[in-house]
GROMACS .gro file of C-alpha atoms in nm:
model
  356
    1MET     CA    1  -3.668 -10.939   2.739
    2THR     CA    2  -3.505 -11.238   2.569
    3PHE     CA    3  -3.591 -11.401   2.241
    4HIS     CA    4  -3.468 -11.676   2.012
    5THR     CA    5  -3.551 -11.727   1.644
    6PHE     CA    6  -3.740 -11.489   1.420
    7GLU     CA    7  -3.831 -11.493   1.052
    8ALA     CA    8  -3.870 -11.199   0.817
    9GLY     CA    9  -3.922 -11.178   0.445
   10THR     CA   10  -4.009 -10.968   0.143
   11TYR     CA   11  -4.104 -11.002  -0.222
   12LEU     CA   12  -3.847 -11.014  -0.501
   13THR     CA   13  -3.858 -10.896  -0.860
   14GLY     CA   14  -3.799 -11.159  -1.126
   15ASN     CA   15  -3.452 -11.020  -1.190
   16GLN     CA   16  -3.362 -11.024  -0.819
   17PHE     CA   17  -3.472 -11.385  -0.793
   18ARG     CA   18  -3.269 -11.483  -1.099
   19VAL     CA   19  -2.948 -11.317  -0.973
   20ILE     CA   20  -2.984 -11.453  -0.618
   21ASN     CA   21  -3.076 -11.801  -0.742
   22ASN     CA   22  -2.769 -11.814  -0.969
   23LYS     CA   23  -2.542 -11.686  -0.693
   24LEU     CA   24  -2.660 -11.942  -0.439
   25LYS     CA   25  -2.608 -12.223  -0.689
   26GLU     CA   26  -2.235 -12.157  -0.653
   27PHE     CA   27  -2.256 -12.301  -0.299
   28ASP     CA   28  -2.342 -12.650  -0.435
   29SER     CA   29  -2.495 -12.877  -0.170
   30LYS     CA   30  -2.569 -12.586   0.065
   31TYR     CA   31  -2.845 -12.475  -0.174
   32PHE     CA   32  -3.114 -12.728  -0.257
   33ASN     CA   33  -3.484 -12.789  -0.325
   34ASP     CA   34  -3.687 -12.844  -0.012
   35PRO     CA   35  -3.809 -13.208  -0.022
   36LYS     CA   36  -4.102 -13.118   0.205
   37SER     CA   37  -4.234 -12.819   0.016
   38LEU     CA   38  -4.290 -12.758  -0.355
   39ASN     CA   39  -4.144 -12.445  -0.512
   40ARG     CA   40  -3.919 -12.372  -0.215
   41LYS     CA   41  -3.541 -12.372  -0.203
   42ILE     CA   42  -3.320 -12.362   0.106
   43PHE     CA   43  -2.979 -12.204   0.148
   44THR     CA   44  -2.784 -12.326   0.452
   45GLY     CA   45  -2.448 -12.169   0.371
   46LEU     CA   46  -2.497 -11.918   0.655
   47ARG     CA   47  -2.635 -12.163   0.912
   48GLY     CA   48  -2.314 -12.139   1.115
   49ARG     CA   49  -2.371 -11.765   1.135
   50GLY     CA   50  -2.730 -11.800   1.251
   51ILE     CA   51  -2.914 -11.745   0.920
   52VAL     CA   52  -3.105 -11.983   0.692
   53ILE     CA   53  -3.254 -11.845   0.369
   54TYR     CA   54  -3.572 -11.970   0.199
   55LEU     CA   55  -3.662 -11.879  -0.159
   56TYR     CA   56  -4.020 -11.925  -0.284
   57LYS     CA   57  -4.164 -11.924  -0.634
   58ARG     CA   58  -4.542 -11.932  -0.643
   59ASP     CA   59  -4.790 -11.933  -0.929
   60THR     CA   60  -5.059 -11.665  -0.950
   61ASP     CA   61  -5.404 -11.682  -1.108
   62ASP     CA   62  -5.289 -11.499  -1.420
   63SER     CA   63  -5.015 -11.753  -1.500
   64LYS     CA   64  -4.738 -11.539  -1.353
   65PHE     CA   65  -4.497 -11.601  -1.067
   66ILE     CA   66  -4.452 -11.434  -0.730
   67TYR     CA   67  -4.105 -11.456  -0.579
   68HIS     CA   68  -4.055 -11.433  -0.206
   69ILE     CA   69  -3.754 -11.459   0.025
   70VAL     CA   70  -3.757 -11.538   0.398
   71TYR     CA   71  -3.469 -11.518   0.646
   72ARG     CA   72  -3.479 -11.741   0.954
   73ILE     CA   73  -3.244 -11.578   1.202
   74ASN     CA   74  -3.104 -11.685   1.539
   75PRO     CA   75  -2.921 -11.370   1.660
   76THR     CA   76  -2.733 -11.552   1.938
   77ARG     CA   77  -2.574 -11.785   1.686
   78MET     CA   78  -2.482 -11.493   1.462
   79ILE     CA   79  -2.237 -11.400   1.737
   80ASN     CA   80  -2.147 -11.750   1.859
   81GLY     CA   81  -2.230 -12.032   1.618
   82ASP     CA   82  -2.183 -12.295   1.891
   83ASP     CA   83  -2.422 -12.141   2.145
   84TYR     CA   84  -2.740 -12.350   2.154
   85ILE     CA   85  -2.860 -12.254   2.501
   86ASN     CA   86  -2.847 -11.878   2.555
   87LEU     CA   87  -3.103 -11.632   2.426
   88TYR     CA   88  -3.064 -11.286   2.277
   89HIS     CA   89  -3.149 -10.988   2.496
   90SER     CA   90  -3.358 -10.699   2.368
   91ASN     CA   91  -3.101 -10.453   2.507
   92GLU     CA   92  -2.876 -10.558   2.217
   93ALA     CA   93  -3.150 -10.573   1.953
   94TYR     CA   94  -3.029 -10.258   1.781
   95LYS     CA   95  -2.718 -10.448   1.666
   96ILE     CA   96  -2.913 -10.712   1.473
   97PHE     CA   97  -2.991 -10.513   1.161
   98GLU     CA   98  -2.635 -10.399   1.087
   99LEU     CA   99  -2.491 -10.744   1.164
  100THR     CA  100  -2.753 -10.929   0.956
  101ASN     CA  101  -2.710 -10.698   0.658
  102GLU     CA  102  -2.334 -10.735   0.677
  103ILE     CA  103  -2.362 -11.116   0.669
  104LEU     CA  104  -2.612 -11.109   0.380
  105LEU     CA  105  -2.392 -10.871   0.183
  106SER     CA  106  -2.105 -11.119   0.212
  107VAL     CA  107  -2.311 -11.359  -0.003
  108SER     CA  108  -2.478 -11.125  -0.252
  109PRO     CA  109  -2.557 -10.751  -0.275
  110GLN     CA  110  -2.894 -10.854  -0.426
  111LEU     CA  111  -3.015 -11.005  -0.100
  112PRO     CA  112  -3.267 -10.759   0.050
  113PRO     CA  113  -3.159 -10.594   0.378
  114LEU     CA  114  -3.343 -10.695   0.692
  115ASN     CA  115  -3.476 -10.341   0.742
  116ILE     CA  116  -3.719 -10.364   0.448
  117CYS     CA  117  -3.854 -10.706   0.547
  118THR     CA  118  -4.177 -10.794   0.726
  119LEU     CA  119  -4.182 -11.015   1.036
  120THR     CA  120  -4.357 -11.349   0.982
  121ARG     CA  121  -4.248 -11.526   1.301
  122PHE     CA  122  -4.104 -11.420   1.635
  123ASP     CA  123  -4.012 -11.645   1.930
  124PHE     CA  124  -4.015 -11.483   2.274
  125CYS     CA  125  -3.823 -11.713   2.510
  126SER     CA  126  -3.721 -11.752   2.871
  127ASN     CA  127  -3.466 -11.996   3.018
  128ILE     CA  128  -3.598 -12.080   3.365
  129VAL     CA  129  -3.311 -12.224   3.571
  130CYS     CA  130  -3.445 -12.466   3.832
  131GLU     CA  131  -3.284 -12.540   4.166
  132GLU     CA  132  -3.264 -12.914   4.105
  133PRO     CA  133  -3.300 -13.150   3.805
  134LYS     CA  134  -3.628 -13.303   3.920
  135MET     CA  135  -3.804 -12.967   3.904
  136VAL     CA  136  -3.785 -12.958   3.524
  137PRO     CA  137  -3.993 -13.273   3.452
  138ASP     CA  138  -4.215 -13.188   3.750
  139PHE     CA  139  -4.293 -12.849   3.598
  140ILE     CA  140  -4.370 -13.003   3.259
  141GLU     CA  141  -4.601 -13.260   3.418
  142LEU     CA  142  -4.774 -12.990   3.624
  143ILE     CA  143  -4.824 -12.761   3.324
  144ASN     CA  144  -4.972 -13.045   3.119
  145ARG     CA  145  -5.205 -13.138   3.405
  146SER     CA  146  -5.319 -12.775   3.432
  147TYR     CA  147  -5.459 -12.767   3.080
  148VAL     CA  148  -5.825 -12.669   3.061
  149PRO     CA  149  -5.993 -12.778   2.733
  150ASP     CA  150  -6.018 -12.476   2.506
  151LYS     CA  151  -6.173 -12.415   2.165
  152TYR     CA  152  -5.867 -12.218   2.051
  153TYR     CA  153  -5.567 -12.381   2.216
  154LYS     CA  154  -5.501 -12.751   2.162
  155GLN     CA  155  -5.267 -12.950   2.384
  156LYS     CA  156  -5.006 -13.166   2.218
  157LYS     CA  157  -5.063 -13.537   2.268
  158ILE     CA  158  -4.885 -13.839   2.121
  159HIS     CA  159  -5.075 -14.142   1.996
  160ASN     CA  160  -4.960 -14.463   2.161
  161SER     CA  161  -5.002 -14.737   1.899
  162ARG     CA  162  -4.954 -15.007   2.161
  163THR     CA  163  -5.236 -14.894   2.390
  164GLY     CA  164  -5.439 -14.700   2.135
  165ARG     CA  165  -5.447 -14.398   2.366
  166TRP     CA  166  -5.329 -14.040   2.333
  167ASP     CA  167  -5.052 -13.978   2.585
  168ILE     CA  168  -4.916 -13.652   2.724
  169PRO     CA  169  -4.544 -13.597   2.639
  170LYS     CA  170  -4.310 -13.619   2.939
  171GLU     CA  171  -4.044 -13.381   2.811
  172GLU     CA  172  -4.266 -13.100   2.685
  173ALA     CA  173  -4.595 -12.919   2.731
  174ILE     CA  174  -4.714 -12.755   2.409
  175PHE     CA  175  -5.034 -12.562   2.344
  176THR     CA  176  -5.112 -12.443   1.993
  177ARG     CA  177  -5.356 -12.202   1.840
  178PRO     CA  178  -5.304 -12.290   1.471
  179ASP     CA  179  -5.155 -12.020   1.247
  180TYR     CA  180  -5.155 -11.778   1.540
  181VAL     CA  181  -4.940 -11.871   1.840
  182GLU     CA  182  -4.775 -12.169   2.008
  183VAL     CA  183  -4.677 -12.180   2.375
  184ALA     CA  184  -4.420 -12.445   2.461
  185PHE     CA  185  -4.243 -12.552   2.780
  186TYR     CA  186  -3.971 -12.813   2.740
  187ASN     CA  187  -3.659 -12.962   2.891
  188LYS     CA  188  -3.387 -12.769   2.710
  189ILE     CA  189  -3.102 -12.993   2.821
  190HIS     CA  190  -3.291 -13.306   2.714
  191GLN     CA  191  -3.355 -13.146   2.375
  192MET     CA  192  -2.984 -13.069   2.332
  193GLU     CA  193  -2.890 -13.424   2.430
  194THR     CA  194  -3.144 -13.566   2.183
  195GLU     CA  195  -2.989 -13.358   1.905
  196HIS     CA  196  -2.636 -13.463   2.015
  197LEU     CA  197  -2.534 -13.105   2.083
  198HIS     CA  198  -2.230 -13.029   2.296
  199ILE     CA  199  -2.300 -12.953   2.664
  200ASP     CA  200  -1.997 -12.861   2.874
  201TRP     CA  201  -2.176 -12.772   3.197
  202ASN     CA  202  -2.466 -12.893   3.404
  203SER     CA  203  -2.778 -12.683   3.432
  204ASN     CA  204  -3.146 -12.747   3.485
  205VAL     CA  205  -3.319 -12.538   3.222
  206LEU     CA  206  -3.693 -12.525   3.160
  207ARG     CA  207  -3.738 -12.335   2.834
  208CYS     CA  208  -4.056 -12.138   2.780
  209GLU     CA  209  -4.100 -12.045   2.416
  210ILE     CA  210  -4.388 -11.843   2.273
  211ARG     CA  211  -4.385 -11.860   1.894
  212CYS     CA  212  -4.583 -11.576   1.740
  213CYS     CA  213  -4.706 -11.639   1.384
  214LYS     CA  214  -4.771 -11.363   1.134
  215MET     CA  215  -5.139 -11.320   1.225
  216TYR     CA  216  -5.047 -11.268   1.591
  217ILE     CA  217  -4.757 -11.038   1.500
  218ASP     CA  218  -5.001 -10.826   1.298
  219THR     CA  219  -5.230 -10.811   1.601
  220LEU     CA  220  -4.939 -10.701   1.820
  221LYS     CA  221  -4.837 -10.437   1.568
  222ARG     CA  222  -5.187 -10.289   1.574
  223LYS     CA  223  -5.200 -10.295   1.952
  224PHE     CA  224  -4.865 -10.119   1.994
  225GLY     CA  225  -4.901  -9.887   1.694
  226ILE     CA  226  -4.608 -10.038   1.506
  227ALA     CA  227  -4.547 -10.006   1.132
  228SER     CA  228  -4.197 -10.142   1.064
  229ILE     CA  229  -3.976 -10.428   1.174
  230GLU     CA  230  -3.735 -10.183   1.338
  231GLU     CA  231  -4.017 -10.033   1.546
  232PHE     CA  232  -4.113 -10.385   1.658
  233PHE     CA  233  -3.759 -10.450   1.782
  234ASN     CA  234  -3.752 -10.115   1.962
  235GLU     CA  235  -4.064 -10.215   2.157
  236LEU     CA  236  -3.955 -10.571   2.243
  237PRO     CA  237  -3.954 -10.527   2.626
  238SER     CA  238  -4.315 -10.404   2.628
  239ILE     CA  239  -4.436 -10.649   2.362
  240GLY     CA  240  -4.262 -10.947   2.523
  241THR     CA  241  -4.401 -10.872   2.869
  242TYR     CA  242  -4.749 -10.842   2.721
  243VAL     CA  243  -4.717 -11.167   2.522
  244PHE     CA  244  -4.596 -11.372   2.821
  245THR     CA  245  -4.865 -11.227   3.048
  246TYR     CA  246  -5.153 -11.258   2.802
  247GLN     CA  247  -5.073 -11.608   2.678
  248LEU     CA  248  -5.014 -11.761   3.021
  249LYS     CA  249  -5.336 -11.604   3.145
  250LYS     CA  250  -5.525 -11.752   2.849
  251LEU     CA  251  -5.382 -12.094   2.938
  252ASN     CA  252  -5.466 -12.052   3.308
  253LEU     CA  253  -5.096 -12.066   3.398
  254SER     CA  254  -5.055 -11.718   3.544
  255GLY     CA  255  -5.163 -11.790   3.902
  256SER     CA  256  -4.956 -11.930   4.188
  257TYR     CA  257  -4.942 -12.303   4.256
  258TYR     CA  258  -5.022 -12.450   4.597
  259ARG     CA  259  -5.076 -12.792   4.747
  260LEU     CA  260  -5.433 -12.911   4.787
  261ASN     CA  261  -5.466 -12.834   5.159
  262GLU     CA  262  -5.334 -12.482   5.097
  263ILE     CA  263  -5.582 -12.424   4.812
  264ILE     CA  264  -5.867 -12.534   5.036
  265SER     CA  265  -5.748 -12.299   5.311
  266ILE     CA  266  -5.725 -12.003   5.072
  267ILE     CA  267  -6.076 -12.068   4.939
  268GLU     CA  268  -6.223 -12.109   5.287
  269ASN     CA  269  -6.079 -11.773   5.396
  270THR     CA  270  -6.257 -11.580   5.120
  271GLN     CA  271  -6.593 -11.407   5.127
  272LEU     CA  272  -6.732 -11.638   4.859
  273LYS     CA  273  -7.064 -11.813   4.910
  274ARG     CA  274  -7.058 -12.153   5.075
  275LYS     CA  275  -7.176 -12.332   4.757
  276THR     CA  276  -6.910 -12.159   4.550
  277LYS     CA  277  -6.640 -12.257   4.799
  278LYS     CA  278  -6.752 -12.619   4.788
  279ARG     CA  279  -6.757 -12.628   4.407
  280MET     CA  280  -6.408 -12.479   4.386
  281THR     CA  281  -6.272 -12.709   4.652
  282ASN     CA  282  -6.419 -13.015   4.482
  283PHE     CA  283  -6.279 -12.897   4.148
  284SER     CA  284  -5.923 -12.898   4.285
  285LYS     CA  285  -5.982 -13.228   4.467
  286TYR     CA  286  -6.098 -13.394   4.146
  287ALA     CA  287  -5.802 -13.247   3.954
  288ALA     CA  288  -5.562 -13.394   4.211
  289ARG     CA  289  -5.743 -13.731   4.220
  290HIS     CA  290  -5.746 -13.773   3.842
  291LYS     CA  291  -5.400 -13.619   3.788
  292GLY     CA  292  -5.518 -13.342   3.562
  293ILE     CA  293  -5.798 -13.092   3.508
  294GLU     CA  294  -5.905 -13.237   3.174
  295ASN     CA  295  -5.913 -13.589   3.324
  296ALA     CA  296  -6.124 -13.459   3.612
  297ILE     CA  297  -6.372 -13.288   3.381
  298ILE     CA  298  -6.418 -13.609   3.184
  299SER     CA  299  -6.428 -13.848   3.480
  300GLU     CA  300  -6.650 -13.638   3.707
  301LEU     CA  301  -6.868 -13.492   3.428
  302ILE     CA  302  -6.789 -13.141   3.554
  303ARG     CA  303  -6.996 -12.862   3.402
  304ASP     CA  304  -6.944 -12.484   3.385
  305THR     CA  305  -6.567 -12.531   3.388
  306THR     CA  306  -6.499 -12.179   3.258
  307LYS     CA  307  -6.689 -12.018   3.545
  308LYS     CA  308  -6.500 -12.223   3.802
  309VAL     CA  309  -6.162 -12.147   3.649
  310LYS     CA  310  -6.245 -11.773   3.648
  311LYS     CA  311  -6.304 -11.791   4.024
  312PHE     CA  312  -5.954 -11.931   4.071
  313LYS     CA  313  -5.810 -11.658   3.847
  314LYS     CA  314  -5.967 -11.390   4.065
  315LEU     CA  315  -5.785 -11.542   4.362
  316ALA     CA  316  -5.460 -11.549   4.156
  317ILE     CA  317  -5.416 -11.922   4.216
  318CYS     CA  318  -5.408 -12.225   3.986
  319ALA     CA  319  -5.683 -12.481   4.025
  320MET     CA  320  -5.441 -12.770   3.970
  321PRO     CA  321  -5.276 -12.860   4.303
  322LEU     CA  322  -4.908 -12.940   4.332
  323PRO     CA  323  -4.860 -13.318   4.351
  324TYR     CA  324  -4.764 -13.447   4.694
  325ARG     CA  325  -4.416 -13.561   4.584
  326SER     CA  326  -4.343 -13.265   4.357
  327ALA     CA  327  -4.006 -13.092   4.392
  328ILE     CA  328  -4.173 -12.761   4.304
  329PRO     CA  329  -4.211 -12.533   4.608
  330SER     CA  330  -4.549 -12.400   4.711
  331GLU     CA  331  -4.649 -12.048   4.598
  332VAL     CA  332  -4.437 -12.073   4.283
  333ASN     CA  333  -4.567 -11.855   4.001
  334LEU     CA  334  -4.481 -11.962   3.648
  335LEU     CA  335  -4.548 -11.620   3.492
  336ASP     CA  336  -4.322 -11.448   3.744
  337LEU     CA  337  -4.046 -11.698   3.668
  338CYS     CA  338  -4.082 -11.649   3.292
  339LEU     CA  339  -4.057 -11.270   3.323
  340LYS     CA  340  -3.773 -11.288   3.574
  341TYR     CA  341  -3.553 -11.509   3.358
  342ALA     CA  342  -3.652 -11.328   3.039
  343ASP     CA  343  -3.464 -11.035   3.189
  344ALA     CA  344  -3.143 -11.239   3.231
  345LYS     CA  345  -2.879 -11.198   2.962
  346ALA     CA  346  -2.731 -11.548   2.990
  347VAL     CA  347  -2.787 -11.884   3.155
  348GLU     CA  348  -2.460 -11.835   3.345
  349ASN     CA  349  -2.604 -11.515   3.493
  350CYS     CA  350  -2.916 -11.706   3.594
  351ASN     CA  351  -2.702 -11.958   3.781
  352SER     CA  352  -2.512 -11.680   3.955
  353ASP     CA  353  -2.832 -11.509   4.068
  354ARG     CA  354  -2.975 -11.837   4.188
  355ASN     CA  355  -2.674 -11.923   4.405
  356ARG     CA  356  -2.652 -11.590   4.584
   0.00000   0.00000   0.00000
């Protein structure tokens, strides 16, 4: 199971805050007040080693202060500061605590060790390596079109000031449940090019990133009987598999994709009632015609959407058909791809497996 960034923090005593604050001031411009957040300071002196430190000072009701420190850590960049593509594998997770504490100690012995911190964010990730460049934008378009309106998960849209409409991004598909979890698919190479990061090879990477916020992490800890941050890291393979499976199922992205004629054939060969078959068939036809499930629901005034989508889930297929000109092969399963590549230790390994 591979992952990317995580955040962990703990409270500080007033004396700890004072000592750490004074020490970080010695780094001049690498320690500064956050212009976007009051009472927060940022230390970037360890950014090249994969760690950014945030210091908080908050007022309480009784006119006292609460001090809090948060580490944002990218374990891959702790080992290689120039690696912006590969992910960290859970098989090596046991090394993170000793390495992190060693890096923190190089700045100040007053910085709390990672072991006593509490997780506040964890990003499970998978680098899906596609067979050709066109598959990456085709996947993103397909995922966006597959969105079924939900009271919890909101799809990212961008307001077009010229047309006055809300457009779907072409380089990413993002679904957010505020303060709980965010599921994102995006063109990793495009993102690196946008940020002017060095790319010395050509690969077609669709990044799936599931960002777990503290509320979701607490839910996961209860489910897996976990008390400490170290226990969480020990259970990463099981937790990650569960998170990918559960979240993609919630977003109706866990079934296999087929072209419209194949979906119709699958439905017709079931033991479902004739009316049910017709409703399901029409649902996929409308989704194809209007280039998206949400568009179809609005345009065709479709009712009982949840019931229809559940029927497709039972057949383990996605209601959204593959577009006629899509480079994505029929029967592809996004969840299977996420789990497959989340088991790969490096993008180079993914390429090797793909070319065998």
